[in-house]
Amino acid sequence: MAKSKAQAARPPVERRHRSAHADTERWTRILILGGAAVAIALAVGLIAFGWYETHIKPLSKTVLQVGTTRYSLAHLERRMKLLRTQDPSYGQLASRNALLVLPDVTIGLLEREGKLLEAASELQITVTDEDVAAEIRNRGGLAADVEASTYAAEFKKQVDSSGLKQGEYLEMIKAYLLGQKVRDYFRFLAPASEAQVRGQYITFDEQTKATTAVQRLRAGDSPQQVATDLGISVSSSSSSTSAASPLAPIDWTPRADASALPKDIQDFLFGAQPNQVSDAITSSGGSFFFVAQLLERDDNRALDDTGKQTVAVREVNKWMDSLDTKLTVKNSFSTSDRTRALNDIL
């Protein structure tokens, strides 16, 4: 009797088989679901990695190094956006050509700032934290004794408005102040007098027009009439050309930086005789042609305030150029970086 009870207590074979089969199905489902989860995780990981490689990682690339100061592609893009808001020529209605040069203009601006941050100290020129704070207060129209909370709010407003990171904004302000001090330094060193010239030049868009102008001017035709007949008006920050007339007057000036007056025009004026007309002069980019005429030259003319400012800018830029052999300046901004930057800000 005890034996039959013991036998009755055992699970039937088919019940054990069903239980084993259920366990197998359960583990199979778990493995399938687990495998699917792993596959999804891998897919998401690959997508995230691809996104990082194509969108995030390139932005961290150093596109410019000046000494120990580094600028990433992301930093460059933020400065490009800021420059667009500050300069109407790069605004929403800017021409295609203006926008195409924006990356290189910004790189040049950052290089200049980097040189100031790295090397102004060699001229014994520095900017303190209080100098920076005073400039921030000045930009916000705040009094020197403004409450700290008000100053902090204004500073945050300026940083947010710039679109830059806080450290980037502070560096920009510091470089701006260093630039002012360096310019004042060279203005102080400017001599009392220098050789100066007074003249004029005409801008042309075709070499044949410039050649014809040379012939007419040397034959005695009026410069104003020649400019009206053949010249073009060019408004540019890199030229003193008048936007109102193709004939650009040059008032008494010492040798200036090439950004103010093309070097080849200056070379002619400082070596010519009064009323002499130049041959056709090709611009550095080859897009324009100039014909210049010297009216007067004084080899020892006193420098007025404008002249001293011209000398200061010239000497600042000469000093900047000299830093190329003193600092590590690496520009690794590529064509693909330029395309990426333009696409990102538009």
Short mmCIF file of C-alpha atoms in Angstrom, two decimals:
data_model
loop_
_atom_site.label_atom_id
_atom_site.label_comp_id
_atom_site.label_asym_id
_atom_site.label_seq_id
_atom_site.Cartn_x
_atom_site.Cartn_y
_atom_site.Cartn_z
CA MET A 1 0.00 0.00 0.00
CA ALA A 2 2.89 2.34 0.88
CA LYS A 3 4.49 1.50 -2.41
CA SER A 4 1.47 2.50 -4.46
CA LYS A 5 1.28 5.85 -2.60
CA ALA A 6 4.94 6.54 -3.37
CA GLN A 7 4.41 5.72 -6.96
CA ALA A 8 1.38 8.00 -7.11
CA ALA A 9 3.44 10.89 -5.69
CA ARG A 10 5.88 10.88 -8.63
CA PRO A 11 5.12 13.25 -11.55
CA PRO A 12 4.13 11.38 -14.63
CA VAL A 13 6.79 11.17 -17.37
CA GLU A 14 4.72 13.14 -19.81
CA ARG A 15 4.32 15.93 -17.22
CA ARG A 16 8.08 16.13 -16.79
CA HIS A 17 8.45 16.24 -20.56
CA ARG A 18 5.93 19.09 -20.83
CA SER A 19 7.75 21.00 -18.07
CA ALA A 20 11.12 20.52 -19.77
CA HIS A 21 9.64 21.57 -23.09
CA ALA A 22 8.15 24.74 -21.50
CA ASP A 23 11.50 25.58 -19.95
CA THR A 24 13.18 25.14 -23.32
CA GLU A 25 10.65 27.43 -25.02
CA ARG A 26 11.03 30.01 -22.28
CA TRP A 27 14.82 30.04 -22.60
CA THR A 28 14.52 30.17 -26.36
CA ARG A 29 12.28 33.25 -26.11
CA ILE A 30 14.70 34.82 -23.65
CA LEU A 31 17.61 34.17 -25.97
CA ILE A 32 15.71 35.55 -28.97
CA LEU A 33 14.66 38.66 -27.07
CA GLY A 34 18.14 39.06 -25.64
CA GLY A 35 19.67 38.68 -29.07
CA ALA A 36 17.26 41.23 -30.49
CA ALA A 37 18.08 43.63 -27.67
CA VAL A 38 21.80 43.18 -28.31
CA ALA A 39 21.26 43.71 -32.04
CA ILE A 40 19.25 46.89 -31.39
CA ALA A 41 21.89 48.12 -28.92
CA LEU A 42 24.61 47.48 -31.48
CA ALA A 43 22.63 49.28 -34.19
CA VAL A 44 21.99 52.26 -31.91
CA GLY A 45 25.65 52.24 -30.92
CA LEU A 46 26.76 52.21 -34.54
CA ILE A 47 24.37 55.04 -35.38
CA ALA A 48 25.58 57.05 -32.37
CA PHE A 49 29.20 56.34 -33.27
CA GLY A 50 28.57 57.40 -36.86
CA TRP A 51 26.86 60.57 -35.68
CA TYR A 52 29.78 61.31 -33.36
CA GLU A 53 32.35 60.65 -36.09
CA THR A 54 30.60 62.77 -38.71
CA HIS A 55 28.99 65.54 -36.65
CA ILE A 56 30.61 65.88 -33.21
CA LYS A 57 34.23 64.80 -33.56
CA PRO A 58 35.07 67.13 -36.50
CA LEU A 59 33.92 70.13 -34.44
CA SER A 60 36.60 69.39 -31.85
CA LYS A 61 39.36 69.46 -34.46
CA THR A 62 41.98 72.16 -33.89
CA VAL A 63 41.92 74.29 -37.04
CA LEU A 64 44.33 76.95 -35.75
CA GLN A 65 47.10 76.98 -33.19
CA VAL A 66 48.96 80.13 -32.17
CA GLY A 67 51.58 79.34 -29.56
CA THR A 68 49.68 77.50 -26.86
CA THR A 69 46.33 79.00 -27.88
CA ARG A 70 44.16 76.58 -29.85
CA TYR A 71 40.96 77.20 -31.78
CA SER A 72 38.57 74.38 -32.67
CA LEU A 73 36.25 74.20 -35.66
CA ALA A 74 33.31 74.68 -33.27
CA HIS A 75 34.92 77.85 -31.89
CA LEU A 76 35.50 79.10 -35.43
CA GLU A 77 31.84 78.53 -36.32
CA ARG A 78 30.69 80.45 -33.25
CA ARG A 79 32.90 83.39 -34.22
CA MET A 80 31.63 83.24 -37.80
CA LYS A 81 28.05 83.49 -36.53
CA LEU A 82 28.99 86.42 -34.30
CA LEU A 83 30.76 88.18 -37.16
CA ARG A 84 27.65 87.80 -39.31
CA THR A 85 25.60 89.63 -36.67
CA GLN A 86 28.21 92.39 -36.31
CA ASP A 87 29.04 93.04 -39.96
CA PRO A 88 26.15 93.70 -42.39
CA SER A 89 28.27 92.54 -45.33
CA TYR A 90 27.96 88.98 -43.97
CA GLY A 91 24.31 89.26 -42.97
CA GLN A 92 21.27 87.36 -44.16
CA LEU A 93 21.21 89.27 -47.46
CA ALA A 94 24.95 89.08 -47.96
CA SER A 95 26.29 88.21 -51.39
CA ARG A 96 27.55 84.71 -52.07
CA ASN A 97 31.13 85.98 -52.51
CA ALA A 98 31.07 87.74 -49.14
CA LEU A 99 29.92 84.58 -47.38
CA LEU A 100 32.53 82.45 -49.13
CA VAL A 101 35.37 84.50 -47.66
CA LEU A 102 33.85 84.59 -44.16
CA PRO A 103 35.69 81.44 -42.92
CA ASP A 104 39.08 82.81 -43.99
CA VAL A 105 38.32 86.26 -42.60
CA THR A 106 37.41 84.65 -39.27
CA ILE A 107 40.54 82.49 -39.25
CA GLY A 108 42.61 85.61 -39.85
CA LEU A 109 40.82 87.39 -37.02
CA LEU A 110 41.45 84.50 -34.61
CA GLU A 111 45.12 84.31 -35.63
CA ARG A 112 45.52 88.00 -34.90
CA GLU A 113 43.84 87.62 -31.51
CA GLY A 114 45.99 84.59 -30.73
CA LYS A 115 49.16 86.53 -31.48
CA LEU A 116 48.06 89.36 -29.20
CA LEU A 117 47.24 86.96 -26.38
CA GLU A 118 50.54 85.12 -26.77
CA ALA A 119 53.03 87.89 -27.53
CA ALA A 120 51.83 91.30 -26.31
CA SER A 121 53.83 90.68 -23.14
CA GLU A 122 57.08 90.95 -25.13
CA LEU A 123 56.19 94.64 -25.53
CA GLN A 124 55.54 94.81 -21.77
CA ILE A 125 51.83 95.16 -22.52
CA THR A 126 49.29 93.30 -20.41
CA VAL A 127 45.57 93.37 -19.66
CA THR A 128 44.28 92.77 -16.14
CA ASP A 129 41.03 91.19 -15.00
CA GLU A 130 39.90 94.65 -13.93
CA ASP A 131 40.60 95.97 -17.44
CA VAL A 132 38.35 93.24 -18.82
CA ALA A 133 35.65 93.93 -16.23
CA ALA A 134 35.78 97.66 -17.01
CA GLU A 135 35.30 96.92 -20.72
CA ILE A 136 32.32 94.67 -19.96
CA ARG A 137 30.80 97.43 -17.82
CA ASN A 138 31.46 99.96 -20.56
CA ARG A 139 29.77 97.79 -23.19
CA GLY A 140 26.78 97.42 -20.92
CA GLY A 141 26.64 101.10 -19.97
CA LEU A 142 27.24 100.29 -16.29
CA ALA A 143 28.84 102.53 -13.70
CA ALA A 144 32.18 101.58 -12.15
CA ASP A 145 30.54 101.00 -8.74
CA VAL A 146 27.67 98.87 -10.05
CA GLU A 147 26.44 96.08 -7.78
CA ALA A 148 27.99 92.67 -8.34
CA SER A 149 24.64 91.06 -9.16
CA THR A 150 23.90 93.66 -11.83
CA TYR A 151 27.36 93.21 -13.32
CA ALA A 152 26.94 89.42 -13.34
CA ALA A 153 23.59 89.71 -15.11
CA GLU A 154 25.05 92.05 -17.73
CA PHE A 155 28.05 89.79 -18.27
CA LYS A 156 25.80 86.77 -18.77
CA LYS A 157 23.67 88.77 -21.20
CA GLN A 158 26.72 89.71 -23.26
CA VAL A 159 28.03 86.14 -23.35
CA ASP A 160 24.63 84.72 -24.33
CA SER A 161 24.18 87.38 -27.00
CA SER A 162 27.61 86.61 -28.49
CA GLY A 163 26.87 82.90 -28.85
CA LEU A 164 30.35 82.16 -27.50
CA LYS A 165 31.37 80.16 -24.48
CA GLN A 166 32.25 82.26 -21.46
CA GLY A 167 35.98 81.61 -21.78
CA GLU A 168 35.92 82.43 -25.48
CA TYR A 169 34.11 85.69 -24.83
CA LEU A 170 36.63 86.73 -22.18
CA GLU A 171 39.54 85.90 -24.51
CA MET A 172 37.94 87.99 -27.26
CA ILE A 173 37.58 90.97 -24.91
CA LYS A 174 41.16 90.57 -23.67
CA ALA A 175 42.53 90.40 -27.23
CA TYR A 176 40.54 93.51 -28.15
CA LEU A 177 42.03 95.46 -25.25
CA LEU A 178 45.54 94.19 -26.01
CA GLY A 179 45.08 95.34 -29.61
CA GLN A 180 44.19 98.84 -28.45
CA LYS A 181 47.21 99.01 -26.16
CA VAL A 182 49.59 97.68 -28.82
CA ARG A 183 48.31 100.24 -31.33
CA ASP A 184 48.73 103.04 -28.76
CA TYR A 185 52.25 101.77 -28.04
CA PHE A 186 53.33 102.06 -31.67
CA ARG A 187 51.54 105.37 -32.06
CA PHE A 188 53.60 106.71 -29.15
CA LEU A 189 56.77 105.51 -30.92
CA ALA A 190 55.84 107.14 -34.24
CA PRO A 191 58.39 109.74 -35.40
CA ALA A 192 57.58 113.42 -35.63
CA SER A 193 57.93 113.39 -39.42
CA GLU A 194 58.21 110.99 -42.35
CA ALA A 195 58.27 111.00 -46.13
CA GLN A 196 54.70 111.51 -47.36
CA VAL A 197 52.92 111.63 -50.70
CA ARG A 198 49.75 113.08 -52.15
CA GLY A 199 48.22 111.56 -55.27
CA GLN A 200 45.30 109.71 -56.82
CA TYR A 201 44.49 106.48 -58.60
CA ILE A 202 41.78 104.92 -60.74
CA THR A 203 40.48 101.35 -60.49
CA PHE A 204 39.61 99.27 -63.57
CA ASP A 205 38.06 95.85 -64.06
CA GLU A 206 39.95 95.11 -67.30
CA GLN A 207 43.63 95.49 -68.14
CA THR A 208 42.84 96.89 -71.58
CA LYS A 209 40.89 99.72 -69.96
CA ALA A 210 43.82 100.44 -67.62
CA THR A 211 46.24 100.51 -70.55
CA THR A 212 43.99 102.87 -72.47
CA ALA A 213 43.74 105.09 -69.37
CA VAL A 214 47.53 105.26 -69.10
CA GLN A 215 47.77 106.47 -72.69
CA ARG A 216 45.04 109.07 -72.24
CA LEU A 217 46.43 110.42 -68.96
CA ARG A 218 49.94 110.73 -70.37
CA ALA A 219 48.45 112.54 -73.36
CA GLY A 220 46.97 115.10 -70.98
CA ASP A 221 43.36 113.97 -70.58
CA SER A 222 41.59 114.86 -67.33
CA PRO A 223 41.90 112.10 -64.66
CA GLN A 224 38.26 112.69 -63.69
CA GLN A 225 37.10 112.24 -67.29
CA VAL A 226 39.22 109.12 -67.77
CA ALA A 227 37.86 107.69 -64.53
CA THR A 228 34.30 108.44 -65.60
CA ASP A 229 34.81 106.84 -69.02
CA LEU A 230 36.74 103.72 -68.03
CA GLY A 231 37.00 103.29 -64.26
CA ILE A 232 34.85 101.46 -61.74
CA SER A 233 33.85 102.30 -58.18
CA VAL A 234 34.96 99.83 -55.54
CA SER A 235 33.88 100.01 -51.91
CA SER A 236 36.26 97.89 -49.85
CA SER A 237 37.74 97.89 -46.37
CA SER A 238 41.04 96.79 -47.92
CA SER A 239 41.26 99.83 -50.17
CA SER A 240 40.90 103.56 -49.86
CA THR A 241 38.98 103.62 -53.13
CA SER A 242 36.06 106.04 -53.05
CA ALA A 243 32.67 104.45 -53.55
CA ALA A 244 31.39 107.72 -55.07
CA SER A 245 33.93 107.90 -57.89
CA PRO A 246 36.40 105.59 -59.66
CA LEU A 247 39.00 108.33 -59.06
CA ALA A 248 40.35 107.82 -55.54
CA PRO A 249 42.17 110.77 -53.98
CA ILE A 250 45.15 110.08 -51.70
CA ASP A 251 45.67 112.85 -49.17
CA TRP A 252 49.08 113.36 -47.58
CA THR A 253 50.07 109.98 -46.19
CA PRO A 254 53.20 108.19 -45.03
CA ARG A 255 53.78 104.62 -46.11
CA ALA A 256 50.74 102.70 -44.94
CA ASP A 257 49.80 99.10 -44.40
CA ALA A 258 48.83 97.31 -47.61
CA SER A 259 45.32 96.85 -46.21
CA ALA A 260 44.87 100.62 -46.42
CA LEU A 261 46.56 101.24 -49.78
CA PRO A 262 47.89 98.56 -52.17
CA LYS A 263 51.66 98.18 -51.79
CA ASP A 264 52.40 98.44 -55.52
CA ILE A 265 50.62 101.79 -55.68
CA GLN A 266 52.67 103.02 -52.72
CA ASP A 267 55.91 101.76 -54.29
CA PHE A 268 55.14 103.83 -57.38
CA LEU A 269 54.11 106.98 -55.50
CA PHE A 270 57.17 107.01 -53.23
CA GLY A 271 59.50 106.61 -56.19
CA ALA A 272 57.81 108.76 -58.84
CA GLN A 273 58.19 112.36 -59.89
CA PRO A 274 55.34 114.89 -59.43
CA ASN A 275 52.53 114.42 -61.99
CA GLN A 276 54.04 111.15 -63.23
CA VAL A 277 51.50 108.48 -64.28
CA SER A 278 52.13 104.80 -63.54
CA ASP A 279 51.81 101.85 -65.86
CA ALA A 280 48.85 99.54 -65.24
CA ILE A 281 49.22 97.96 -61.79
CA THR A 282 47.61 94.57 -61.15
CA SER A 283 45.97 93.99 -57.76
CA SER A 284 47.33 91.17 -55.60
CA GLY A 285 44.32 89.01 -56.42
CA GLY A 286 44.42 89.87 -60.11
CA SER A 287 40.79 91.04 -60.12
CA PHE A 288 41.47 94.76 -60.52
CA PHE A 289 43.91 97.06 -62.24
CA PHE A 290 45.10 100.47 -61.04
CA VAL A 291 46.64 103.51 -62.63
CA ALA A 292 48.18 105.94 -60.14
CA GLN A 293 49.47 109.49 -60.39
CA LEU A 294 51.76 111.28 -57.96
CA LEU A 295 50.82 114.90 -57.31
CA GLU A 296 53.30 115.86 -54.57
CA ARG A 297 55.92 114.27 -52.34
CA ASP A 298 57.56 115.65 -49.20
CA ASP A 299 60.45 113.61 -47.86
CA ASN A 300 60.23 115.08 -44.34
CA ARG A 301 56.66 116.14 -43.66
CA ALA A 302 55.35 116.43 -40.09
CA LEU A 303 52.95 113.68 -39.09
CA ASP A 304 49.53 114.83 -37.96
CA ASP A 305 47.25 112.65 -35.81
CA THR A 306 45.96 110.77 -38.85
CA GLY A 307 49.50 110.19 -40.08
CA LYS A 308 50.62 108.86 -36.72
CA GLN A 309 47.65 106.51 -36.66
CA THR A 310 48.64 105.28 -40.14
CA VAL A 311 52.21 104.66 -38.95
CA ALA A 312 50.90 102.87 -35.84
CA VAL A 313 48.73 100.47 -37.88
CA ARG A 314 51.63 99.82 -40.26
CA GLU A 315 54.03 99.03 -37.43
CA VAL A 316 51.50 96.86 -35.58
CA ASN A 317 51.06 94.71 -38.67
CA LYS A 318 54.82 94.50 -39.22
CA TRP A 319 55.17 93.33 -35.63
CA MET A 320 52.37 90.81 -36.16
CA ASP A 321 54.14 89.42 -39.22
CA SER A 322 57.39 89.09 -37.27
CA LEU A 323 55.65 86.77 -34.81
CA ASP A 324 55.36 84.07 -37.49
CA THR A 325 59.01 83.19 -36.80
CA LYS A 326 58.68 83.48 -33.01
CA LEU A 327 55.45 81.62 -32.34
CA THR A 328 54.12 78.25 -33.43
CA VAL A 329 51.42 79.20 -35.91
CA LYS A 330 49.68 76.19 -37.45
CA ASN A 331 46.69 76.70 -39.72
CA SER A 332 45.13 73.31 -40.46
CA PHE A 333 41.85 74.70 -41.73
CA SER A 334 41.05 72.53 -44.77
CA THR A 335 38.67 72.86 -47.70
CA SER A 336 36.33 70.32 -46.11
CA ASP A 337 36.42 72.31 -42.84
CA ARG A 338 35.49 75.45 -44.78
CA THR A 339 32.56 73.72 -46.44
CA ARG A 340 31.40 72.24 -43.12
CA ALA A 341 31.62 75.62 -41.37
CA LEU A 342 29.63 77.42 -44.05
CA ASN A 343 26.94 74.73 -44.10
CA ASP A 344 26.65 74.79 -40.31
CA ILE A 345 26.12 78.54 -40.00
CA LEU A 346 23.73 79.03 -42.91
#
